[in-house]
Tab-separated table of C-alpha atoms and ligand atoms in Angstrom:
chain	number	residue	atom	x	y	z
A	206	MET	CA	-23.072	129.752	88.614
A	207	LYS	CA	-20.290	132.036	89.146
A	208	GLU	CA	-18.650	133.472	85.915
A	209	ILE	CA	-15.177	133.955	86.453
A	210	ILE	CA	-12.541	136.122	84.567
A	211	LEU	CA	-8.774	135.287	85.356
A	212	LEU	CA	-5.420	137.358	84.738
A	213	GLY	CA	-2.366	135.669	85.055
A	214	ALA	CA	-4.097	132.243	84.262
A	215	THR	CA	-0.650	130.863	83.385
A	216	GLY	CA	1.139	131.645	86.316
A	217	SER	CA	1.423	129.742	89.535
A	218	ILE	CA	-1.792	130.965	91.064
A	219	GLY	CA	-3.454	131.330	87.840
A	220	LYS	CA	-2.767	127.173	87.177
A	221	GLN	CA	-3.851	126.355	90.309
A	222	THR	CA	-7.000	128.765	89.920
A	223	GLN	CA	-7.810	126.927	86.665
A	224	ASP	CA	-7.289	123.572	88.490
A	225	ILE	CA	-9.849	124.178	91.034
A	226	ILE	CA	-12.785	125.795	88.746
A	227	LEU	CA	-12.541	122.631	86.690
A	228	ASP	CA	-13.076	120.818	89.693
A	229	ASN	CA	-16.439	122.310	90.670
A	230	SER	CA	-17.506	123.211	87.713
A	231	ASN	CA	-20.737	122.966	88.892
A	232	ASP	CA	-20.016	126.422	90.581
A	233	PHE	CA	-17.953	128.156	88.363
A	234	SER	CA	-17.471	128.889	84.351
A	235	LEU	CA	-14.299	130.802	82.950
A	236	VAL	CA	-15.445	133.343	80.668
A	237	GLY	CA	-12.164	135.405	80.151
A	238	ILE	CA	-8.346	134.992	80.827
A	239	SER	CA	-5.078	136.886	80.362
A	240	ILE	CA	-1.709	135.478	79.033
A	241	GLY	CA	1.135	137.502	79.263
A	242	ASN	CA	4.808	135.961	77.754
A	243	GLN	CA	3.731	132.027	78.016
A	244	VAL	CA	0.940	132.626	75.443
A	245	ASN	CA	2.241	128.610	73.773
A	246	LEU	CA	-0.396	127.898	76.618
A	247	LEU	CA	-3.257	129.156	75.274
A	248	GLU	CA	-4.333	126.486	72.763
A	249	GLY	CA	-4.070	123.919	75.802
A	250	ILE	CA	-6.422	126.110	78.284
A	251	ILE	CA	-9.151	127.003	75.526
A	252	SER	CA	-9.597	123.351	74.931
A	253	ARG	CA	-9.884	122.580	78.422
A	254	PHE	CA	-12.242	125.336	78.765
A	255	SER	CA	-14.745	125.672	75.921
A	256	SER	CA	-16.979	128.178	78.591
A	257	ILE	CA	-13.847	131.288	77.571
A	258	LYS	CA	-15.168	134.209	75.359
A	259	SER	CA	-12.453	136.297	76.168
A	260	VAL	CA	-8.724	136.344	75.743
A	261	CYS	CA	-6.117	139.244	76.372
A	262	LEU	CA	-2.713	138.332	75.270
A	263	LYS	CA	0.364	140.655	76.029
A	264	ASN	CA	1.495	140.979	72.852
A	265	TYR	CA	-0.344	142.669	69.391
A	266	GLN	CA	1.837	140.186	67.064
A	267	ASP	CA	0.619	136.812	68.869
A	268	PHE	CA	-3.284	139.051	69.288
A	269	LEU	CA	-3.269	139.234	64.845
A	270	GLU	CA	-2.198	135.449	65.281
A	271	TYR	CA	-4.798	134.138	67.698
A	272	LYS	CA	-7.648	135.950	66.473
A	273	GLU	CA	-7.633	134.438	63.092
A	274	LYS	CA	-7.695	131.009	64.472
A	275	TYR	CA	-9.893	131.520	67.071
A	276	PRO	CA	-12.809	133.538	65.124
A	277	SER	CA	-15.327	132.991	67.921
A	278	ILE	CA	-13.530	134.219	70.993
A	279	ASN	CA	-12.887	138.430	71.233
A	280	PHE	CA	-9.181	139.052	71.828
A	281	TYR	CA	-7.629	142.319	73.629
A	282	TYR	CA	-3.848	143.102	73.680
A	283	GLY	CA	-2.091	144.901	76.311
A	284	ASP	CA	-2.006	146.498	79.053
A	285	GLU	CA	-5.406	148.732	78.336
A	286	GLY	CA	-6.834	145.356	76.369
A	287	LEU	CA	-6.681	143.724	80.591
A	288	LEU	CA	-9.410	146.172	81.192
A	289	GLU	CA	-11.449	146.072	77.636
A	290	LEU	CA	-11.720	142.160	78.765
A	291	ILE	CA	-12.705	143.619	82.604
A	292	THR	CA	-15.361	146.216	80.445
A	293	ASN	CA	-16.658	143.727	77.827
A	294	THR	CA	-16.942	140.131	79.222
A	295	SER	CA	-20.134	139.690	81.565
A	296	CYS	CA	-18.971	138.091	84.856
A	297	SER	CA	-19.615	138.225	88.506
A	298	MET	CA	-16.001	137.994	89.661
A	299	VAL	CA	-12.422	139.267	88.371
A	300	VAL	CA	-9.363	136.955	89.456
A	301	ASN	CA	-6.524	138.798	89.709
A	302	ALA	CA	-2.810	136.955	89.728
A	303	LEU	CA	-0.983	139.430	87.448
A	304	VAL	CA	2.262	140.291	89.148
A	305	GLY	CA	3.392	143.809	90.009
A	306	PHE	CA	2.017	147.454	89.148
A	307	VAL	CA	0.854	145.991	86.235
A	308	GLY	CA	-2.399	144.444	88.417
A	309	PHE	CA	-3.527	147.629	89.530
A	310	LEU	CA	-5.748	149.365	87.007
A	311	PRO	CA	-7.561	146.452	86.447
A	312	SER	CA	-8.168	145.498	90.219
A	313	LEU	CA	-9.277	149.610	90.572
A	314	HIS	CA	-11.657	148.868	87.483
A	315	THR	CA	-13.061	145.606	88.696
A	316	VAL	CA	-14.011	147.593	91.980
A	317	SER	CA	-15.349	150.596	89.828
A	318	LYS	CA	-18.012	148.424	88.145
A	319	GLY	CA	-19.028	146.706	91.463
A	320	LEU	CA	-17.485	143.308	90.611
A	321	ASP	CA	-15.756	141.130	93.389
A	322	LEU	CA	-12.200	140.736	93.040
A	323	ALA	CA	-9.817	137.986	94.306
A	324	LEU	CA	-6.998	139.633	94.522
A	325	ALA	CA	-3.859	137.461	94.421
A	326	ASN	CA	-1.686	140.582	92.944
A	327	LYS	CA	-1.072	142.223	96.128
A	328	GLU	CA	0.727	145.306	94.987
A	329	SER	CA	-2.329	146.538	93.547
A	330	LEU	CA	-2.977	147.757	97.903
A	331	VAL	CA	-0.013	148.231	98.486
A	332	VAL	CA	0.458	151.272	95.653
A	333	GLY	CA	-2.870	151.974	95.199
A	334	GLY	CA	-5.222	150.080	98.314
A	335	GLU	CA	-7.348	153.791	99.340
A	336	LEU	CA	-8.091	154.841	95.856
A	337	ILE	CA	-9.662	150.585	95.793
A	338	LYS	CA	-11.342	151.210	99.358
A	339	GLN	CA	-13.288	154.483	98.475
A	340	GLU	CA	-14.389	152.483	94.746
A	341	ILE	CA	-15.450	149.213	96.826
A	342	LYS	CA	-17.376	152.037	99.209
A	343	LYS	CA	-18.981	154.067	96.098
A	344	THR	CA	-19.736	150.613	94.644
A	345	GLY	CA	-19.991	147.359	97.165
A	346	ALA	CA	-17.993	145.277	95.502
A	347	HIS	CA	-16.036	142.992	97.902
A	348	LEU	CA	-12.607	141.966	98.227
A	349	TYR	CA	-11.321	138.699	98.452
A	350	ALA	CA	-7.614	137.986	99.065
A	351	ILE	CA	-5.629	135.129	97.655
A	352	ASP	CA	-2.589	135.322	100.263
A	353	SER	CA	-2.624	132.616	102.790
A	354	GLU	CA	-1.463	135.301	105.943
A	355	HIS	CA	-4.917	137.250	104.848
A	356	CYS	CA	-7.289	134.744	104.112
A	357	ALA	CA	-6.273	132.602	107.883
A	358	LEU	CA	-6.724	136.774	109.370
A	359	SER	CA	-9.611	136.854	107.619
A	360	LYS	CA	-11.621	133.216	109.308
A	361	CYS	CA	-9.907	134.589	112.971
A	362	LEU	CA	-11.212	137.500	112.523
A	363	GLU	CA	-14.817	136.277	111.556
A	364	GLY	CA	-17.484	137.521	114.094
A	365	LYS	CA	-14.950	138.717	116.852
A	366	LYS	CA	-15.841	142.359	118.035
A	367	LYS	CA	-12.433	144.887	116.432
A	368	GLU	CA	-12.562	146.389	120.623
A	369	ASP	CA	-11.317	142.733	121.537
A	370	ILE	CA	-8.550	142.530	118.899
A	371	LYS	CA	-5.090	143.860	119.905
A	372	ASN	CA	-2.218	142.496	117.693
A	373	LEU	CA	-2.614	141.061	113.757
A	374	VAL	CA	0.618	138.625	114.009
A	375	ILE	CA	1.416	137.677	110.420
A	376	THR	CA	3.535	134.997	110.107
A	377	ALA	CA	6.997	134.505	107.717
A	378	SER	CA	9.118	131.866	106.734
A	379	GLY	CA	12.301	134.069	106.523
A	380	GLY	CA	13.105	133.331	103.018
A	381	SER	CA	15.589	131.396	100.972
A	382	PHE	CA	18.471	132.669	103.416
A	383	ARG	CA	17.215	132.436	107.007
A	384	ASP	CA	19.916	130.699	107.643
A	385	TYR	CA	22.807	132.604	105.855
A	386	SER	CA	25.113	135.655	107.355
A	387	LEU	CA	25.829	138.682	106.563
A	388	ASN	CA	28.169	138.008	104.758
A	389	GLU	CA	27.033	135.270	102.971
A	390	LEU	CA	24.530	136.810	101.104
A	391	GLU	CA	26.721	139.506	99.527
A	392	ASN	CA	27.759	136.487	97.411
A	393	VAL	CA	24.202	134.344	96.475
A	394	THR	CA	23.436	132.794	93.119
A	395	LEU	CA	19.770	132.934	91.566
A	396	LYS	CA	19.548	129.231	92.214
A	397	GLU	CA	19.820	129.721	96.027
A	398	ALA	CA	17.354	132.341	95.866
A	399	LEU	CA	14.544	130.371	94.210
A	400	LYS	CA	14.943	127.653	96.625
A	401	HIS	CA	11.746	128.646	98.801
A	402	PRO	CA	11.988	126.962	102.287
A	403	SER	CA	8.314	125.925	102.773
A	404	TRP	CA	6.543	127.288	99.442
A	405	SER	CA	6.678	126.424	95.910
A	406	MET	CA	5.303	129.915	94.059
A	407	GLY	CA	6.607	132.020	91.168
A	408	ASN	CA	9.616	133.538	90.809
A	409	LYS	CA	9.259	136.848	91.573
A	410	ILE	CA	7.283	136.289	94.884
A	411	THR	CA	10.442	133.857	96.161
A	412	ILE	CA	12.627	136.779	95.710
A	413	ASP	CA	10.253	138.666	97.774
A	414	SER	CA	9.840	136.200	100.289
A	415	ALA	CA	13.986	135.642	100.421
A	416	THR	CA	13.998	139.619	100.889
A	417	MET	CA	11.399	139.907	103.217
A	418	MET	CA	10.004	142.889	101.024
A	419	ASN	CA	6.819	140.432	100.359
A	420	LYS	CA	6.470	140.386	104.399
A	421	GLY	CA	6.113	144.807	104.108
A	422	PHE	CA	3.573	144.439	101.366
A	423	GLU	CA	1.703	141.741	103.862
A	424	ILE	CA	1.643	144.495	106.412
A	425	ILE	CA	-0.084	147.296	103.754
A	426	GLU	CA	-1.943	144.634	102.486
A	427	ALA	CA	-3.284	143.786	105.888
A	428	MET	CA	-3.742	147.074	107.346
A	429	HIS	CA	-6.072	148.046	104.042
A	430	LEU	CA	-8.065	144.848	104.604
A	431	PHE	CA	-8.360	144.769	108.163
A	432	GLY	CA	-8.364	148.707	109.211
A	433	PHE	CA	-5.326	148.662	111.437
A	434	SER	CA	-2.929	150.679	112.139
A	435	LEU	CA	1.305	149.934	111.714
A	436	ASP	CA	1.983	149.549	114.969
A	437	GLN	CA	-0.918	146.722	115.261
A	438	VAL	CA	0.045	144.541	112.590
A	439	LYS	CA	3.021	142.652	114.302
A	440	VAL	CA	5.639	139.460	111.991
A	441	LEU	CA	6.687	136.494	114.015
A	442	LEU	CA	9.508	134.513	111.795
A	443	HIS	CA	8.093	131.103	112.074
A	444	ASP	CA	9.616	128.043	109.917
A	445	GLU	CA	7.379	125.936	109.332
A	446	SER	CA	4.874	128.375	107.859
A	447	ILE	CA	1.948	125.787	109.010
A	448	ILE	CA	0.139	128.556	111.319
A	449	HIS	CA	-0.649	131.011	108.569
A	450	SER	CA	-1.529	134.077	110.840
A	451	LEU	CA	-2.427	134.779	114.603
A	452	VAL	CA	-4.981	137.421	116.052
A	453	GLU	CA	-3.576	138.110	119.456
A	454	PHE	CA	-6.770	139.573	121.456
A	455	ILE	CA	-6.788	141.824	124.808
A	456	ASP	CA	-6.654	139.069	127.076
A	457	ASN	CA	-3.922	138.126	125.566
A	458	SER	CA	-5.355	135.148	124.482
A	459	TYR	CA	-4.908	133.955	119.884
A	460	LEU	CA	-6.707	132.285	117.333
A	461	CYS	CA	-4.479	130.791	114.717
A	462	ASP	CA	-4.753	129.067	111.338
A	463	ILE	CA	-3.352	126.247	110.709
A	464	GLY	CA	-3.424	124.528	107.476
A	465	PRO	CA	-1.016	122.748	104.768
A	466	THR	CA	1.411	124.821	102.662
A	467	ASP	CA	-0.970	124.861	99.476
A	468	MET	CA	-2.236	127.921	97.945
A	469	LYS	CA	-5.289	126.176	96.968
A	470	VAL	CA	-6.444	126.705	100.684
A	471	ALA	CA	-6.105	130.341	99.828
A	472	ILE	CA	-8.026	130.538	96.447
A	473	SER	CA	-10.254	128.255	97.193
A	474	TYR	CA	-11.859	130.618	99.764
A	475	ALA	CA	-11.641	133.499	98.071
A	476	LEU	CA	-13.393	132.275	94.990
A	477	TYR	CA	-16.204	130.887	97.904
A	478	GLN	CA	-16.663	134.294	98.652
A	479	ASN	CA	-14.639	133.462	102.218
A	480	SER	CA	-16.295	129.917	103.007
A	481	ARG	CA	-14.735	126.883	102.945
A	482	HIS	CA	-15.252	124.287	100.402
A	483	LEU	CA	-14.702	120.719	99.703
A	484	LEU	CA	-10.972	120.621	98.448
A	485	ASN	CA	-8.632	118.300	96.976
A	486	VAL	CA	-5.209	118.823	98.797
A	487	GLU	CA	-3.053	117.046	101.424
A	488	PRO	CA	-4.412	117.090	105.018
A	489	LEU	CA	-1.206	117.937	107.604
A	490	ASP	CA	0.265	115.015	109.621
A	491	PHE	CA	0.321	116.641	113.116
A	492	THR	CA	2.198	113.293	114.000
A	493	LYS	CA	4.861	113.985	111.197
A	494	LEU	CA	5.511	117.213	112.233
A	495	ASN	CA	9.181	117.824	114.080
A	496	GLY	CA	7.506	120.840	116.303
A	497	LEU	CA	6.936	124.317	115.769
A	498	HIS	CA	9.563	126.798	114.870
A	499	PHE	CA	9.914	130.540	115.664
A	500	ARG	CA	12.511	133.231	115.306
A	501	LYS	CA	13.174	136.688	116.404
A	502	LEU	CA	12.863	139.200	113.448
A	503	ASP	CA	16.388	140.424	112.991
A	504	LEU	CA	15.755	143.709	110.364
A	505	GLU	CA	19.472	144.027	110.117
A	506	ARG	CA	19.248	140.812	107.674
A	507	TYR	CA	16.262	142.018	105.755
A	508	PRO	CA	16.954	146.184	104.811
A	509	CYS	CA	13.937	145.021	102.777
A	510	LEU	CA	11.723	145.246	105.414
A	511	SER	CA	13.151	148.455	107.225
A	512	LEU	CA	12.418	149.755	104.147
A	513	ALA	CA	8.535	148.896	103.668
A	514	TYR	CA	8.176	150.457	107.127
A	515	GLU	CA	9.797	153.589	106.271
A	516	ALA	CA	7.417	153.676	103.105
A	517	ILE	CA	4.145	152.914	105.148
A	518	ARG	CA	4.663	155.963	107.599
A	519	LYS	CA	5.886	157.957	104.842
A	520	GLY	CA	2.403	156.889	103.608
A	521	GLY	CA	0.897	158.260	100.444
A	522	SER	CA	2.800	157.956	97.056
A	523	ALA	CA	5.610	156.439	99.088
A	524	PRO	CA	4.596	152.643	98.744
A	525	CYS	CA	3.995	152.934	94.830
A	526	VAL	CA	7.673	154.000	94.929
A	527	LEU	CA	8.539	151.152	97.055
A	528	ASN	CA	6.720	148.797	94.820
A	529	ARG	CA	8.184	150.046	91.204
A	530	SER	CA	11.669	150.498	92.830
A	531	ASN	CA	11.241	146.740	94.010
A	532	GLU	CA	9.885	145.171	90.965
A	533	GLU	CA	12.880	146.566	88.434
A	534	ALA	CA	15.763	145.328	91.397
A	535	VAL	CA	14.034	142.226	91.643
A	536	TYR	CA	13.663	141.538	87.771
A	537	SER	CA	17.194	142.913	87.455
A	538	PHE	CA	18.911	140.294	89.754
A	539	LEU	CA	16.932	137.969	87.938
A	540	LYS	CA	18.084	138.736	84.787
A	541	GLY	CA	21.716	138.124	86.507
A	542	GLU	CA	22.432	141.961	86.089
A	543	ILE	CA	22.477	143.074	90.077
A	544	LYS	CA	23.531	141.064	93.376
A	545	TYR	CA	20.984	140.199	96.035
A	546	THR	CA	22.184	142.963	97.946
A	547	ASP	CA	22.110	145.734	95.666
A	548	ILE	CA	17.786	145.493	95.543
A	549	SER	CA	17.576	146.804	98.801
A	550	LYS	CA	20.103	149.447	97.429
A	551	VAL	CA	17.970	150.338	94.070
A	552	VAL	CA	14.939	150.434	96.966
A	553	GLN	CA	16.616	153.044	98.935
A	554	GLU	CA	18.274	155.157	96.273
A	555	VAL	CA	14.650	155.530	94.968
A	556	LEU	CA	12.580	156.148	98.496
A	557	SER	CA	14.683	158.576	99.343
A	558	ALA	CA	15.211	160.568	96.188
A	559	HIS	CA	11.142	160.475	96.196
A	560	GLU	CA	9.045	163.604	96.974
A	561	VAL	CA	5.964	162.545	98.537
A	562	ILE	CA	2.066	163.126	97.786
A	563	SER	CA	-0.025	162.504	100.215
A	564	SER	CA	-3.393	161.826	99.044
A	565	PRO	CA	-2.265	160.647	95.202
A	566	THR	CA	-5.095	160.502	92.418
A	567	LYS	CA	-5.124	157.084	89.863
A	568	GLU	CA	-3.090	159.464	87.663
A	569	ASP	CA	-0.618	160.804	90.225
A	570	ILE	CA	0.066	157.316	91.044
A	571	ILE	CA	0.694	156.564	87.178
A	572	LYS	CA	2.896	158.922	86.971
A	573	VAL	CA	5.002	158.420	90.332
A	574	ASP	CA	5.069	154.834	89.174
A	575	THR	CA	6.468	155.690	85.884
A	576	TRP	CA	9.424	157.961	87.621
A	577	ALA	CA	10.410	155.064	89.807
A	578	LYS	CA	10.604	153.087	87.395
A	579	ASN	CA	13.248	155.439	85.107
A	580	LYS	CA	14.988	156.131	88.861
A	581	SER	CA	15.330	152.543	89.045
A	582	GLU	CA	16.490	152.087	85.747
A	583	GLU	CA	19.158	154.955	86.406
A	584	ILE	CA	20.651	153.478	89.703
A	585	ILE	CA	20.562	149.269	88.206
A	586	ARG	CA	23.115	151.030	84.864
A	587	ARG	CA	25.088	152.269	87.992
A	588	LEU	CA	25.280	149.022	89.786
A	589	VAL	CA	25.251	146.277	86.630
A	590	LYS	CA	28.883	144.963	85.693
A	591	TRP	CA	28.909	144.573	82.436
B	76	LIG	MG1	1.735	135.383	101.571
């Protein structure tokens, strides 16, 4: 029986993780959760999982209220509470399904304690991948990516010799606006942006998919997870999102992973420590497919992806700035304050104002993140049309 802490229990990945744990209650027990804004869902989760011993909430007021209501459960609150939850709750795996920078310190804390980390919060690797890897080396913790592309790459790389591999090829849908002209992008609405062509996901990642910042993050994620250089991690636009990624070998042959566009496949693979298990998802019907389509990547259409390349080349603290400026800009777009095309403008301006620290410590990363947040807010204020 594997005891699990689930951070970000009410998001898209969090809910699907709950379902898998419940469907496999002989293998998993949910012992701790964290909830952000959707605290109204807490009672439902507690009634589904009597195994829950600890809960971390975002706000102090909610903490006081629920602590009194459920005296047998240990409650924590705030960002610090996420770390206390992990420290004080006995478990063997933490599933990190938080969104944004807030996921970084819990990820680092998890692997520092030698606990296995199932990671949907790819931002953790973007901002502090080196530090996370150093801790893993020290403690022997394992990292399993909850990301369809990286799950696919893990499967294709299994048992292969590194010298036989030419490139990793990450597929990308091209997002909500892949068929829009550059002119049309100037005036797209939030509703249009939230319509992803093939995956159903949370709001932040759906916007990151439209701008392809998500793909930039996934390149960084792949470099850290599999130890390849930037020029060996390629991106291929693929409309149907059925080929989840490919490995290209030195003899020009490929291995790819094909499957349904259902995140449960990747979640289950991570929970079972990179192995397959019976899963109740709709299988693919190849006879109903209208072919597989691919497009050439046009970076002019995806300035955020160009900025991700720039941050990767700069290295050190630059990806941390990339992440925070993007986070601020995307939430500002989601609130209707700035235009879709302003997202890349904010990121670009913050990134070029940053002086890179080549090997940032944890403290450096926290400072750089705060600096990037303030700088982004300053630029956003200028762009907002009140
Ligand atoms: Mg992905």
